[in-house]
Short mmCIF file of C-alpha atoms and ligand atoms in Angstrom, two decimals:
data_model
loop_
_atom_site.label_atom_id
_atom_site.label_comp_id
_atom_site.label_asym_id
_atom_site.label_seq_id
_atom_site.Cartn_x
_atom_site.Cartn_y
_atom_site.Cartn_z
CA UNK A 1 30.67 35.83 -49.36
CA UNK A 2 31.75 37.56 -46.26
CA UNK A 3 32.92 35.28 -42.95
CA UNK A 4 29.73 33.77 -41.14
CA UNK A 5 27.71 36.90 -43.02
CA UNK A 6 24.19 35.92 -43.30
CA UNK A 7 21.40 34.65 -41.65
CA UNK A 8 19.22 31.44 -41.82
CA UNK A 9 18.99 30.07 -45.60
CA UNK A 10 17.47 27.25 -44.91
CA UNK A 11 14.79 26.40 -47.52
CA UNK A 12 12.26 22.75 -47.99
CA UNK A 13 11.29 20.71 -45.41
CA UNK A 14 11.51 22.14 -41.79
CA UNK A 15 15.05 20.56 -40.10
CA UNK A 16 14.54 18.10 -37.69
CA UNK A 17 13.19 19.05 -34.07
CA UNK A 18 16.28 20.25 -32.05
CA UNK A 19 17.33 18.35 -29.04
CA UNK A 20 14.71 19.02 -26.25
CA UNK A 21 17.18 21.03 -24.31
CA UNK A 22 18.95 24.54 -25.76
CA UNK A 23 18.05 26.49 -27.67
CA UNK A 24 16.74 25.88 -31.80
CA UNK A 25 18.95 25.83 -33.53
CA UNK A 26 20.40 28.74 -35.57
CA UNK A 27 21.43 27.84 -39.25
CA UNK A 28 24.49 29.89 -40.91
CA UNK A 29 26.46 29.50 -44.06
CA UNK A 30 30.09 27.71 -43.01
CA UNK A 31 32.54 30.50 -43.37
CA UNK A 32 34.55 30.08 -46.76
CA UNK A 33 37.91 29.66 -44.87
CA UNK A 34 39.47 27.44 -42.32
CA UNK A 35 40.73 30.29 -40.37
CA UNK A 36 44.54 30.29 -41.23
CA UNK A 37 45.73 33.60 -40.75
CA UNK A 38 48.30 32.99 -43.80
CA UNK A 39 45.61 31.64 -46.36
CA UNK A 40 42.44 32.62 -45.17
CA UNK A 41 40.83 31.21 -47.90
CA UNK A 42 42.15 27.84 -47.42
CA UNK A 43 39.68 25.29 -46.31
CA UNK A 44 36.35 26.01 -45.16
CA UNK A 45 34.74 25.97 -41.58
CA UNK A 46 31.37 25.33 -40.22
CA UNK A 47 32.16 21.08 -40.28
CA UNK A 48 34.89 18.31 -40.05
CA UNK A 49 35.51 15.71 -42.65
CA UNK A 50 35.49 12.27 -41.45
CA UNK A 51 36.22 10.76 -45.10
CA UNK A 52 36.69 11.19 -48.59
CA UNK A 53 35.54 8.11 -50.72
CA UNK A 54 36.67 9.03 -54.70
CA UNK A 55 35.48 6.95 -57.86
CA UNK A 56 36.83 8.32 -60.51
CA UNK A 57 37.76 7.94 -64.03
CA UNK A 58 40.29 9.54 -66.09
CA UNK A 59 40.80 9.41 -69.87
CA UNK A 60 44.42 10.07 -70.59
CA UNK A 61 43.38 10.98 -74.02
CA UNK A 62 40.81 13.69 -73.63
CA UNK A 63 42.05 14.86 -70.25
CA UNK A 64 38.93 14.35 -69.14
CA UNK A 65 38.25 13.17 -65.33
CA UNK A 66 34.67 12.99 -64.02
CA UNK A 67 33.19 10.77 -60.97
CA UNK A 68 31.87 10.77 -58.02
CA UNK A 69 32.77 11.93 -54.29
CA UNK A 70 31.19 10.77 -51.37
CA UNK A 71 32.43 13.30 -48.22
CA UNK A 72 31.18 12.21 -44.94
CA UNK A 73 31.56 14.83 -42.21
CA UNK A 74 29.82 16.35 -39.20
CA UNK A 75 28.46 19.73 -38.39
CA UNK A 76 30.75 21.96 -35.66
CA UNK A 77 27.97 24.88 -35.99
CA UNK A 78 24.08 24.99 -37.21
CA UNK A 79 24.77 24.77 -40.87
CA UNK A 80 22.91 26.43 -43.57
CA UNK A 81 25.09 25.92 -46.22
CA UNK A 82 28.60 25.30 -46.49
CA UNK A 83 31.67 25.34 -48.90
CA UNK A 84 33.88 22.62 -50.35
CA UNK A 85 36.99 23.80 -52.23
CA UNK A 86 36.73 22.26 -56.05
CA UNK A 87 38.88 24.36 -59.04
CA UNK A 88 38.26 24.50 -62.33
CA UNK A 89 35.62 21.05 -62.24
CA UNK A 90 31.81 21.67 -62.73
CA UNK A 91 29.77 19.43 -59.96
CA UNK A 92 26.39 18.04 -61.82
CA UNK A 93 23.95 16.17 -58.94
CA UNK A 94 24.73 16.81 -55.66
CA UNK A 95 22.81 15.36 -52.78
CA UNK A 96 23.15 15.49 -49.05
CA UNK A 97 21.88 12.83 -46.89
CA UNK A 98 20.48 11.35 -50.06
CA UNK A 99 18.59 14.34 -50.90
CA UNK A 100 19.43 16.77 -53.68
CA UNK A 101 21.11 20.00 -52.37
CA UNK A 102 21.74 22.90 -54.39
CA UNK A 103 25.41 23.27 -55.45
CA UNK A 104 26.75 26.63 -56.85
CA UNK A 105 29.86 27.70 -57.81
CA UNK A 106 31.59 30.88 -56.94
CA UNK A 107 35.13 30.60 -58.00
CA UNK A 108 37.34 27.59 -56.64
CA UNK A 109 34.57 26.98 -53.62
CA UNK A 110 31.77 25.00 -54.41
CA UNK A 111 28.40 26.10 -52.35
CA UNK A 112 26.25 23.35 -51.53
CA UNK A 113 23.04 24.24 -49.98
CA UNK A 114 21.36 21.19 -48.03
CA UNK A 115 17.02 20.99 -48.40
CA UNK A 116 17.37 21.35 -44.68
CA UNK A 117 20.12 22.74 -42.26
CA UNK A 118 22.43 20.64 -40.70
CA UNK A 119 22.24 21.02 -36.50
CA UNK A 120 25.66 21.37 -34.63
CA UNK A 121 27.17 17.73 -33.91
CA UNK A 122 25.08 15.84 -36.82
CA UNK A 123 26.97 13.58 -39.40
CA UNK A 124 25.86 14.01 -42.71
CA UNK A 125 27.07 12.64 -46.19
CA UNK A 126 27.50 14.93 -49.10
CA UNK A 127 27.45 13.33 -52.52
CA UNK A 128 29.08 15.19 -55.31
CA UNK A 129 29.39 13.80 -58.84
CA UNK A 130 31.58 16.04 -60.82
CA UNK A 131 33.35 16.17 -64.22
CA UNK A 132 36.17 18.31 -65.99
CA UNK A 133 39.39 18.59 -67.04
CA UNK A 134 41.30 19.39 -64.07
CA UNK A 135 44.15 22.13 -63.91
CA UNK A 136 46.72 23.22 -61.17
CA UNK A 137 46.45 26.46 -59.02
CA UNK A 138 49.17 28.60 -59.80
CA UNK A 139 50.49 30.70 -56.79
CA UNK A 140 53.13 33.16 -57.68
CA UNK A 141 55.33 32.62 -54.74
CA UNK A 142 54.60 28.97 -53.72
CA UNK A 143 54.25 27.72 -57.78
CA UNK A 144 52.63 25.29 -58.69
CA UNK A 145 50.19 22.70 -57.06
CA UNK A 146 47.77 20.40 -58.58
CA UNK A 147 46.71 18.12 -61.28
CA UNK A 148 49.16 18.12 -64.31
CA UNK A 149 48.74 16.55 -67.45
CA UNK A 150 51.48 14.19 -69.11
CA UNK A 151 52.02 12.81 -72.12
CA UNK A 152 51.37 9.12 -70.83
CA UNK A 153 48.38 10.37 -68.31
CA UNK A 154 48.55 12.67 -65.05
CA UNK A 155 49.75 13.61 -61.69
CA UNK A 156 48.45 15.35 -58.67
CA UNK A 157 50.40 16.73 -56.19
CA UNK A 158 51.38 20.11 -54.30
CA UNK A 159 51.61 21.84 -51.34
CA UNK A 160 50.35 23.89 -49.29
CA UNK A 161 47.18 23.30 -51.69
CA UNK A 162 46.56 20.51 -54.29
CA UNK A 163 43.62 18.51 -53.43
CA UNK A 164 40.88 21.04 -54.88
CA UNK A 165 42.25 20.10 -58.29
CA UNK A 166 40.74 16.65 -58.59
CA UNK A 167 37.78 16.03 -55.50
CA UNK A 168 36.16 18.64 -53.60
CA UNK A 169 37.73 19.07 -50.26
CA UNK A 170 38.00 21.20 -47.17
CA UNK A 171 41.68 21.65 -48.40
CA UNK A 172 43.46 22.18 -45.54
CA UNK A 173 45.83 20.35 -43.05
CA UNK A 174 43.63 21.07 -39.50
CA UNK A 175 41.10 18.88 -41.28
CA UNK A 176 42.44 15.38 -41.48
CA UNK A 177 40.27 12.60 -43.01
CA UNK A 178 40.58 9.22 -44.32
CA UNK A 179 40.99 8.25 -48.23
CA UNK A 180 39.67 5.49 -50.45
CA UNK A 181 40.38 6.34 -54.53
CA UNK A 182 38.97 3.77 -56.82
CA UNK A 183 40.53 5.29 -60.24
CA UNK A 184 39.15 3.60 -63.46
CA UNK A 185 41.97 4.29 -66.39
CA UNK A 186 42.24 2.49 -69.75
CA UNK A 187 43.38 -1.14 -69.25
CA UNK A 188 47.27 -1.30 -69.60
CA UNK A 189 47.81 2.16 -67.50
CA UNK A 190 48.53 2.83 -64.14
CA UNK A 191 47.08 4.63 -61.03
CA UNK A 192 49.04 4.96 -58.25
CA UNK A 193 47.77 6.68 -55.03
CA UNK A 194 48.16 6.86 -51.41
CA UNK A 195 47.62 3.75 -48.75
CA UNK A 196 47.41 0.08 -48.88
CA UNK A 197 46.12 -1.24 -52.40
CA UNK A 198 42.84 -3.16 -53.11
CA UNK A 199 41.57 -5.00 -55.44
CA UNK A 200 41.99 -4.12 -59.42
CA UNK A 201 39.38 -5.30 -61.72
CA UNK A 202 39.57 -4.73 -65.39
CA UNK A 203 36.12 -4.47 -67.61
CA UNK A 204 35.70 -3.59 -71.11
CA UNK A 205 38.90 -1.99 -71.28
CA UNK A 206 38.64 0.18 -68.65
CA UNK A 207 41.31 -1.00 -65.47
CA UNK A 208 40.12 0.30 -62.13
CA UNK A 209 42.54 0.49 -59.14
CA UNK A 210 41.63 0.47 -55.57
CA UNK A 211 43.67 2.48 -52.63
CA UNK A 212 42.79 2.97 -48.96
CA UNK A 213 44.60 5.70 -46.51
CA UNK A 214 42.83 4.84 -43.13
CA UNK A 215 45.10 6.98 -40.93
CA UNK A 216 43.68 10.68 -40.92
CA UNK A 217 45.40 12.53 -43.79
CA UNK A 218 46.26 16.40 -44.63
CA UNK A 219 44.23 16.94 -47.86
CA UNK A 220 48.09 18.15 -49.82
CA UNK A 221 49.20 14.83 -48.72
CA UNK A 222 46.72 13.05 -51.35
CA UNK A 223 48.23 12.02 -54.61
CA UNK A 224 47.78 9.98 -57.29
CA UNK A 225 49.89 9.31 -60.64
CA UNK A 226 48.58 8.07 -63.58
CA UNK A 227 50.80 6.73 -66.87
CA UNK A 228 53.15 3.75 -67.50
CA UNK A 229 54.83 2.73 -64.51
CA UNK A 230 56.67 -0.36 -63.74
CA UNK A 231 54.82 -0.74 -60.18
CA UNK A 232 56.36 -3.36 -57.53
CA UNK A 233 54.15 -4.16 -54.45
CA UNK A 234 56.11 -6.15 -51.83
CA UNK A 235 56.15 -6.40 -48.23
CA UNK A 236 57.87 -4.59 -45.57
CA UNK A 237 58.06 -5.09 -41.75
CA UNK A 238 54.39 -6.75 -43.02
CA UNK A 239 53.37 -3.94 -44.79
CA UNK A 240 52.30 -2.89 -48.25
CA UNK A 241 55.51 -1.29 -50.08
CA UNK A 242 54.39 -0.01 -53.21
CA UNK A 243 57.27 1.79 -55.56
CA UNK A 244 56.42 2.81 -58.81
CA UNK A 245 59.07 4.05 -61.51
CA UNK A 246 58.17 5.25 -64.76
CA UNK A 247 59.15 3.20 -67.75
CA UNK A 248 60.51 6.22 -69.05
CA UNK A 249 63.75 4.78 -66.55
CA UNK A 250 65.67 1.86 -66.37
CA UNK A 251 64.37 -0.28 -63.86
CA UNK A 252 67.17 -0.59 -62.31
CA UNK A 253 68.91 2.95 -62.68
CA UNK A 254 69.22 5.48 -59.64
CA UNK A 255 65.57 5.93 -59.29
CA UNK A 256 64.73 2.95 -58.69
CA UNK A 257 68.11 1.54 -56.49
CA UNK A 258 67.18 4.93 -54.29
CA UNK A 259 63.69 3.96 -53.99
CA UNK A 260 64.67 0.18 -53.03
CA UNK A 261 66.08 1.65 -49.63
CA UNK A 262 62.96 2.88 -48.50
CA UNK A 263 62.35 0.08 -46.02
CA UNK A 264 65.80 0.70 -44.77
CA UNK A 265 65.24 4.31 -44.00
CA UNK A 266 62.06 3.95 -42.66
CA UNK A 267 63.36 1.10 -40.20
CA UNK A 268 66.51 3.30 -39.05
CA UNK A 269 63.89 6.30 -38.86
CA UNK A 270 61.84 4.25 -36.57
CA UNK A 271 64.54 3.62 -34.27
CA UNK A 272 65.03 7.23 -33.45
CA UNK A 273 60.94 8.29 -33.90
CA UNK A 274 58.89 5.10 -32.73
CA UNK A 275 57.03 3.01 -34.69
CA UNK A 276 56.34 3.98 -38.69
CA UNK A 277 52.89 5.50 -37.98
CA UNK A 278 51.07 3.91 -41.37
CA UNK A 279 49.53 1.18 -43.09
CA UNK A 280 51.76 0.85 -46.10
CA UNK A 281 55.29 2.09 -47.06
CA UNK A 282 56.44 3.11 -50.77
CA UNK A 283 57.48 5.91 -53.08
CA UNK A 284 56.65 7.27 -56.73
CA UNK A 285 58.80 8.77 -59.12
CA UNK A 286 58.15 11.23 -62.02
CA UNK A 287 60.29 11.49 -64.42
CA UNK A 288 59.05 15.15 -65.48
CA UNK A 289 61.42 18.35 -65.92
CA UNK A 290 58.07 20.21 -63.96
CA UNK A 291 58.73 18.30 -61.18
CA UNK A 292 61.74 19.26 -59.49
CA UNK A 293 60.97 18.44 -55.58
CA UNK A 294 59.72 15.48 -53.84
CA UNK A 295 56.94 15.94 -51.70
CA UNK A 296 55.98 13.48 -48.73
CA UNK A 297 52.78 11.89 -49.71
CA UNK A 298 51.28 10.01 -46.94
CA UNK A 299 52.33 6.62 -46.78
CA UNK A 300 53.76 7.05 -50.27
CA UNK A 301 56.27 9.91 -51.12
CA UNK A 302 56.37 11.54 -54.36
CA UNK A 303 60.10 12.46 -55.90
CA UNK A 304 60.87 14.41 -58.54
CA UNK A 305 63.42 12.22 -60.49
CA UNK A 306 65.91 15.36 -60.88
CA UNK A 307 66.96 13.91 -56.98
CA UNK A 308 68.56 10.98 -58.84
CA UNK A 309 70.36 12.62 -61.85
CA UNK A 310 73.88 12.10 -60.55
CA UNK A 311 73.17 8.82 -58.84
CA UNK A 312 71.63 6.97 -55.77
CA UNK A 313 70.45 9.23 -53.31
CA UNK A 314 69.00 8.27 -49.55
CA UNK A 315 69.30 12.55 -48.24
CA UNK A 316 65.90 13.03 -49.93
CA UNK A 317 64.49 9.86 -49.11
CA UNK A 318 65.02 10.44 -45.66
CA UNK A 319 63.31 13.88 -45.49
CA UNK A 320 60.19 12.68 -47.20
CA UNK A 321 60.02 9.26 -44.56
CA UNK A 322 60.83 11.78 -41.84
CA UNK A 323 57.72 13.52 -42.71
CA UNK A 324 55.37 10.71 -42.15
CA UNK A 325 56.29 11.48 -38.76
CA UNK A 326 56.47 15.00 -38.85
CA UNK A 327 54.30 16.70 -40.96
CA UNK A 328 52.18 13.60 -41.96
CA UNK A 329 50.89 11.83 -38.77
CA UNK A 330 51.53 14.59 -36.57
CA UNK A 331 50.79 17.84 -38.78
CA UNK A 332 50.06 21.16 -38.66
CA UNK A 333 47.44 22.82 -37.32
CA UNK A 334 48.22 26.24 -39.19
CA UNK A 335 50.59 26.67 -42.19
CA UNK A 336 52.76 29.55 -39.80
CA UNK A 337 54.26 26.47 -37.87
CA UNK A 338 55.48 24.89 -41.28
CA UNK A 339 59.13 24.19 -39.24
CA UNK A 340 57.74 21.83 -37.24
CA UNK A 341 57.91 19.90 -40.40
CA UNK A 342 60.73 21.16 -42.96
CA UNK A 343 62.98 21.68 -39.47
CA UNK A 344 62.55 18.21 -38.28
CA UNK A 345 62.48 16.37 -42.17
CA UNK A 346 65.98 18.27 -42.43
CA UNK A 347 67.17 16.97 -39.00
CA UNK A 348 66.26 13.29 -40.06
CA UNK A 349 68.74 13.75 -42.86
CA UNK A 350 71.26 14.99 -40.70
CA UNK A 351 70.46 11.92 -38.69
CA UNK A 352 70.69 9.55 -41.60
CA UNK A 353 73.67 11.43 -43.12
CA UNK A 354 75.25 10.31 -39.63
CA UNK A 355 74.09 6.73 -39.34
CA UNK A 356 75.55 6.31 -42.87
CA UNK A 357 79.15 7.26 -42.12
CA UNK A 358 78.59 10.69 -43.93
CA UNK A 359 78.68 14.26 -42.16
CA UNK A 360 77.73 14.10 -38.71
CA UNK A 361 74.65 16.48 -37.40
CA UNK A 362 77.48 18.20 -35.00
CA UNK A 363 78.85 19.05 -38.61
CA UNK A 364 76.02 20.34 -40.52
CA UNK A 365 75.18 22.19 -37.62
CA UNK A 366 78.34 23.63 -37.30
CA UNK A 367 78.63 24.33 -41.13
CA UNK A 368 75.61 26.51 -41.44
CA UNK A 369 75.14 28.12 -38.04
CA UNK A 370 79.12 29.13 -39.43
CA UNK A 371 77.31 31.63 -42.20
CA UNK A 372 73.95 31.78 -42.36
CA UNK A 373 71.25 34.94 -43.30
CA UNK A 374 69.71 35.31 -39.81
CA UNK A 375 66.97 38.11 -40.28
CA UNK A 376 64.01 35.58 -41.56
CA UNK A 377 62.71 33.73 -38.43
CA UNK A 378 61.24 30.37 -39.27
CA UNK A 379 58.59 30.35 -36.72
CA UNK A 380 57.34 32.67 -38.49
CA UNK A 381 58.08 32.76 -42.18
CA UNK A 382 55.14 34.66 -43.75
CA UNK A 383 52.85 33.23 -46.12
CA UNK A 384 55.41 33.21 -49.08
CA UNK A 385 58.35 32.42 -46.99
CA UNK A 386 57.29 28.93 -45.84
CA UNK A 387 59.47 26.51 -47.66
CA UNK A 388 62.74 29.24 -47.44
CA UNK A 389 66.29 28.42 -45.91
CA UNK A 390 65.39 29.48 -42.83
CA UNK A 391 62.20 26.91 -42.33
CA UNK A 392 64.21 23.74 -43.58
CA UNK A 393 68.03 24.85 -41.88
CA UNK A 394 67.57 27.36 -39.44
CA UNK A 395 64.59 25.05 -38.37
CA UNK A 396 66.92 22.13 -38.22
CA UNK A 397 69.40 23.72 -36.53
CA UNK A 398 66.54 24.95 -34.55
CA UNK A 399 65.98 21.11 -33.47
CA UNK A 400 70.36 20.60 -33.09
CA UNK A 401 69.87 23.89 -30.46
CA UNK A 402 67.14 22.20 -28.43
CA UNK A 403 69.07 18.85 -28.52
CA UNK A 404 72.27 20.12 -26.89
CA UNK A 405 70.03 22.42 -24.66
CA UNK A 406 68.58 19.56 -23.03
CA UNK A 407 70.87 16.77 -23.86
CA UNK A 408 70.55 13.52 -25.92
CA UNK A 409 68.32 11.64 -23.43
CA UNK A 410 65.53 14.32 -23.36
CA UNK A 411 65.70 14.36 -26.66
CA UNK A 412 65.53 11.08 -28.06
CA UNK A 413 62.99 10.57 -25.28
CA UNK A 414 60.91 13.56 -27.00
CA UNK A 415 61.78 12.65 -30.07
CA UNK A 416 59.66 9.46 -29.66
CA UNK A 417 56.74 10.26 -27.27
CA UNK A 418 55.90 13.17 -29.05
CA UNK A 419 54.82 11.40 -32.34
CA UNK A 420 53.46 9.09 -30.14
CA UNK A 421 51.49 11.61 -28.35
CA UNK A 422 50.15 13.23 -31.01
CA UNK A 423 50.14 10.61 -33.59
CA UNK A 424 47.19 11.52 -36.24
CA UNK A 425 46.51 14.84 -34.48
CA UNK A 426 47.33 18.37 -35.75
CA UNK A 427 49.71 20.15 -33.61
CA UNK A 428 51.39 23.81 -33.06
CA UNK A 429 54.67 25.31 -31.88
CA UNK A 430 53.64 26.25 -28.68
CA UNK A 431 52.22 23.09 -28.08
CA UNK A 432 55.56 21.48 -28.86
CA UNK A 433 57.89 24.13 -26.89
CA UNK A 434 55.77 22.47 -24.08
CA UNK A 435 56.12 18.83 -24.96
CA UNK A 436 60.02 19.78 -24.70
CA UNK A 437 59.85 20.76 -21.44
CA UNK A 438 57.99 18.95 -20.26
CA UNK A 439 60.20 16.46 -21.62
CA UNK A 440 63.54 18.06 -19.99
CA UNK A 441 62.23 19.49 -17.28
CA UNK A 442 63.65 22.89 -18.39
CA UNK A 443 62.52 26.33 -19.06
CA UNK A 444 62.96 26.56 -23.08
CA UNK A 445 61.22 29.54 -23.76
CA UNK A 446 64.38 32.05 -24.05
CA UNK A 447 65.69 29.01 -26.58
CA UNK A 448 63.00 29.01 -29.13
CA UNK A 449 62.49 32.84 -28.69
CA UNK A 450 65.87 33.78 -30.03
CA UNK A 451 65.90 30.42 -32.64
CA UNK A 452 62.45 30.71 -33.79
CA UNK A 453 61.39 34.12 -33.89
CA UNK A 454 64.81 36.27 -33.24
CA UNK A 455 66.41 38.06 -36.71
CA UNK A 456 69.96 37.97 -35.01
CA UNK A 457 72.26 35.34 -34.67
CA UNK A 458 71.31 32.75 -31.49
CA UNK A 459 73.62 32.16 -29.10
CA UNK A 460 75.55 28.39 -30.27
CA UNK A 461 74.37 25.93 -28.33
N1 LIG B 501 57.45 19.77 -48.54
C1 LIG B 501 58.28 19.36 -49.64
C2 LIG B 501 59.49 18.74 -48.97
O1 LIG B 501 60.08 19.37 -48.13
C3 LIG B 501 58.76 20.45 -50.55
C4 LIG B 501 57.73 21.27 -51.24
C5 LIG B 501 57.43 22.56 -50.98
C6 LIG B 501 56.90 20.90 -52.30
N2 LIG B 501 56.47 22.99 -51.81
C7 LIG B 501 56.12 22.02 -52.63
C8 LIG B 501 56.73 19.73 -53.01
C9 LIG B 501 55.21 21.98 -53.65
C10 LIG B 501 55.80 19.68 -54.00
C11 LIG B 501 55.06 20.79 -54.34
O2 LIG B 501 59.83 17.65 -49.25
ZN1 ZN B 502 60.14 18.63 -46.41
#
């Protein structure tokens, strides 16, 4: 299906009269990408999600997940028909507005063709029941993302794309939405997801556990892990804190001491970034040789329990809290301006590193801009290169440039108001070169030219 090719396909009962002013209006299929000149199959366009409401159940046994996904969104053009990213799951009934649409699949996109077009600006609910047993994508530089089966039950996760594995999604970051998961597993099992917990009701043998993320979230930053875990829910700075370890550890070995400082970090990360932006704090760990990164989950990091082979560890735990910030509430708008994540996540543990005695973040400045490959410029990494060195260091050191550039008042005055700012928005690097000086009150472009997008060494700060 070729970008916006195609005319009116509108078939059934005539769409409702347009507004008297303007003209009729002019139904297209949504284009079958978001528009992200690195993955422009990512996402889909022609609408905005406002929500994603999941009931699901999964059978650990059979592999088997089916349910139902209620996606309420609006119309940004005169819609046809649009696309929903959904891999390797069949959809059965699908209805819009409570009236069946025709759903089609072609590849990992899932057509759905409403009885009548959608105008620009309308809300509409799609409702998608759909069964399967899910998979991951597989992307030969960026590996794996997705659902994966264990021997216990499952896990989703993955970045830059995950979500399509287990609900059908416009899977990319630029559309945000909320997330409720009600996932029904066999009673004595766990299902861990993102956002404050609900209620958990158990019925014929069949245990089904509520979670609500009510902050706008980046479809990769929806998880969920399903097996024996020994969950704790307490409360933090009145909060949810939910940490979940698997059984498979001692509950109270590395993992677990690591994850118990998760308040701690957040609080200290608040104190340089503003107030946590979330609902609920917490963290999962997996305790799978697949998994061998931790990925910042909104509200409720995921860590690959490789981080805690050789003891307690805070670094990592203060990257993924960092991201609620950056990357989470403030994210991106297109994958290119991934630094504005990994750079600033990597600064926070320079920060923390600090605070806790460690190296200071004059010294792991000083350490890498001291050898360092120079030719790949983080702002602009190319699709494959978007989690290299250069995003996570050079983007770091990026954000140790700007800070002695415009000295520690501007920027622990911008390293507050812009989270505040943009808090639940989507964001991109110019936008930010002009929070920071705006901020400072100085010129910065020559700064992020040569630290961004130069393939020479900067000038030191
Ligand atoms: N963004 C993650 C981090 O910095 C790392 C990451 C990159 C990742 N690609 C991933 C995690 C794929 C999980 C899956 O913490
Ligand atoms: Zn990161």
């Amino acid at each position: 299906m070729a970008l916006l090719a195609g005319g009116c396909t509108s078939d059934g009962a005539p769409p409702a009269a347009p507004p008297s002013s303007g003209p009729p209006p002019d139904f297209r299929p949504g284009a079958e990408g978001i528009g992200d000149p690195y993955f422009p199959k990512y996402g889909n366009g022609g609408y905005d999600v406002g929500g994603y409401d999941l009931k699901l159940r999964y059978d650990p046994k059979s592999g088997q997940l089916r349910g139902s996904a209620t996606v309420t969104a609006t119309a940004t053009q005169d819609l046809s028909r649009f696309n929903l990213d959904l891999a390797h799951l069949v959809a059965g009934k699908v209805t819009v507005d409570g009236r069946a649409a025709r759903a089609t699949a072609d590849g990992n996109e899932l057509v759905i063709t409403p009885a009548a077009g959608i105008t620009r600006g309308t809300a509409f609910t799609a409702v998608i029941e759909y069964s399967g047993r899910p998979e991951a994508l597989r992307n030969e530089e960026l590996g794996v993302g997705g659902w994966l089966r264990t021997d216990d039950g499952a896990f989703a996760l993955g970045e830059p794309e995950s979500a399509s594995t287990w609900f059908p999604v416009n899977d990319h970051p630029a559309d945000k939405a909320t997330f409720a998961l009600a996932m029904t597993v066999p009673a004595g099992v766990e299902a861990i997801s993102n956002g404050v917990p609900g209620e958990r009701t158990t019925d014929a043998g069949w245990t089904t556990w509520t979670w609500t993320e009510k902050a706008p979230m980046a479809s990769y930053l929806a998880t969920v892990a399903i097996g024996q875990y020994r969950v704790s829910t307490s409360t933090h700075a009145g909060k949810p804190m939910v940490i979940a370890i698997p059984e498979s550890l001692p509950a109270d070995g590395p993992a677990a001491r690591s994850m118990a400082r998760t308040g701690e970090v957040a609080d200290f990360l608040a104190t340089r970034f503003g107030p946590y932006p979330f609902d609920a704090y917490g963290g999962i760990v997996l305790d799978d040789d697949r998994v061998g990164y931790a990925l910042e989950t909104q509200s409720r990091p995921v860590y690959g329990n490789t981080f805690f082979r050789s003891g307690t560890q805070t670094t990592v735990v203060a990257h993924e809290l960092a991201h609620q910030w950056f990357g989470d509430s403030v994210a991106l708008e297109r994958w290119k301006d991934i630094w504005l994540n990994e750079g600033f996540a990597s600064y926070a543990e320079w920060l923390w590193q600090e605070h806790e005695g460690a190296t200071t973040a004059e010294q792991n400045f000083a350490r890498r801009y001291a050898s360092f490959d120079w030719s790949e410029p983080p702002g602009d990494p190319g699709p494959e290169g978007i989690f290299s060195q250069s995003v996570y260091q050079r983007g770091a050191m990026t954000v140790h440039a700007l800070r002695k550039t415009i000295g520690d008042e501007a920027f622990f005055r911008l390293l507050k108001s812009w989270p505040a700012e943009q808090r639940n928005g989507n964001v991109t690097t110019t936008e930010f070169i002009a929070a920071a000086e705006k901020e400072s009150g100085k010129d910065l472009d020559s700064l992020f030219q040569a630290w961004l997008f130069g393939t020479t060494q900067p000038p030191r700060p």
